[in-house]
C-alpha cells in the first residue's frame, strides 16, 4: 500500500528563499490528504502536479496564517473548477466562521458541501477512520490552540499462499476466513494451521505530524515508534530563548524528540526566515538523531 508524504511548504511565518509556508500532501493508498495550507499551497500543487480534485480531506493544525491562509484560495478554485463532492475539513472551530465570512462578502456560494470537524486542542481524539487509516489529533503546546495529526495504517489481513491454496483446492468461500487467521478444515477432517496457508501482513506504519509546539513531553507517548516523525524545528539551539518565548522547537530539540520517542526517521520543517541555508539545522539534529532529513519542497518521502 502506498504511504508517502510530499512537501509543498516548509517555511515558518513568511515565504522566503523559495520556501513557502507549511503544507504537505499525504498519499495513503492513492487517497490524498492535505495537511495545513499556507499561502501559495495551490500554486505548489500545480507545480508538483498534485490534483486538488483528488483531495477529500484537509487537516489544519492551528490558525496562525502560515498554516491556513492558502485555504480559501484553494476552496474557491475547487468551486470554480466544478467540484461537487463534499470536502471534510478538520480544524479549530473558529475556522468555519473565517471561511463563511469571506464567502459572505465575496457573495460566493460553493457548489459543494464542507463538512467541518472541530479539533480539540486539549485531548487526543480519533477524528477519522476508514479502510486504510486511523487519524488522531495530537494536542501540542503553542501560543494558540494547536494540534498535530497522527496517521496510522490499519492492520491488514494475512496474505494467502497461492501454491498451498491451489494444492489443497481450497474453495474461494474460505478465503476471507483464512485472511483473518482462521485454520482450514478439509472435507476429510484434516486441519491445516493458518500459518501454513498464509503469511503475516506487514506491520502497520505511522506518520506523526507535529506542527508548531514548545518542546513538551506530554505528547511523546502518543507519537512513540512513529515510522516517520515530522517535527517543527524553527530555530537552531543557540536561539533556544527565542524558541521558548514563541513556543517553538529547535533542531536539537526535534532530534531529542525523535530519540526519546523511538522514531524510525525524523523530518525537520517550519524553518525560520533567518536561515538561508538549512545545513546547520540538519547537522544539529543529526548530532542527536542521525536518521534525519530536511522537509525540502517538492520532495516525496516514502513512509516505510
C-alpha angles and dihedrals in degrees: 000000000000114000115168142132128221119202116227099167135011107168126108123229099341139029110253142150090019089303118127127206118273122305136133138179119217118202113203114175090332093308112121123219120187115214114198122339114221124179113301096021096132090050089053090049090054091047093052095039098246112152115225090206089069093058114095099156128053124184121198116191099198144334103265106123097242088066102046115012091102092056102084091051090051093048090049092050090050088054094047091048091058103258112171104163118096122262123216114218121192110192147117110303097247091064090079090059091048093052095044092050093054093045090049096055094043088050090232124156110190117228090221136053124251112212107206122209113187115219121221112223093195103055135037113241141170106251100172137023127173137150092288110034149016116216122201130183118238114212108225135188110244134136090269132026107299137169133187121209131236116204114197124184117235114248109260128225122258117273122244119239099228096200091054093044091050093044092055093038091228110188117246093242088071094056097088092052092047091052088054092054102262119147119241123240112200122217090258091057098256112144118217115198114237094235089063091055102039142031127228117258122243115278111265114262129218141206119205115198110196108185125186111341146142113246101272127159093210091093097042097093093053094053096041117137094011112174088219123013119197110196131175114246104179098164144024113253093256084071093054093125090054090047091054094047092051094038095243136130131243124228090249091053091048088056089051091051090053091048096047094045094046094238116181093219136003128218118195123210148146095073122193118246088238090077116075091171119044097197095101092053091051094047093047093054091045091059085070103025114022098191094073131129137181122251094241114185115255092019119123120211118202111218104222 
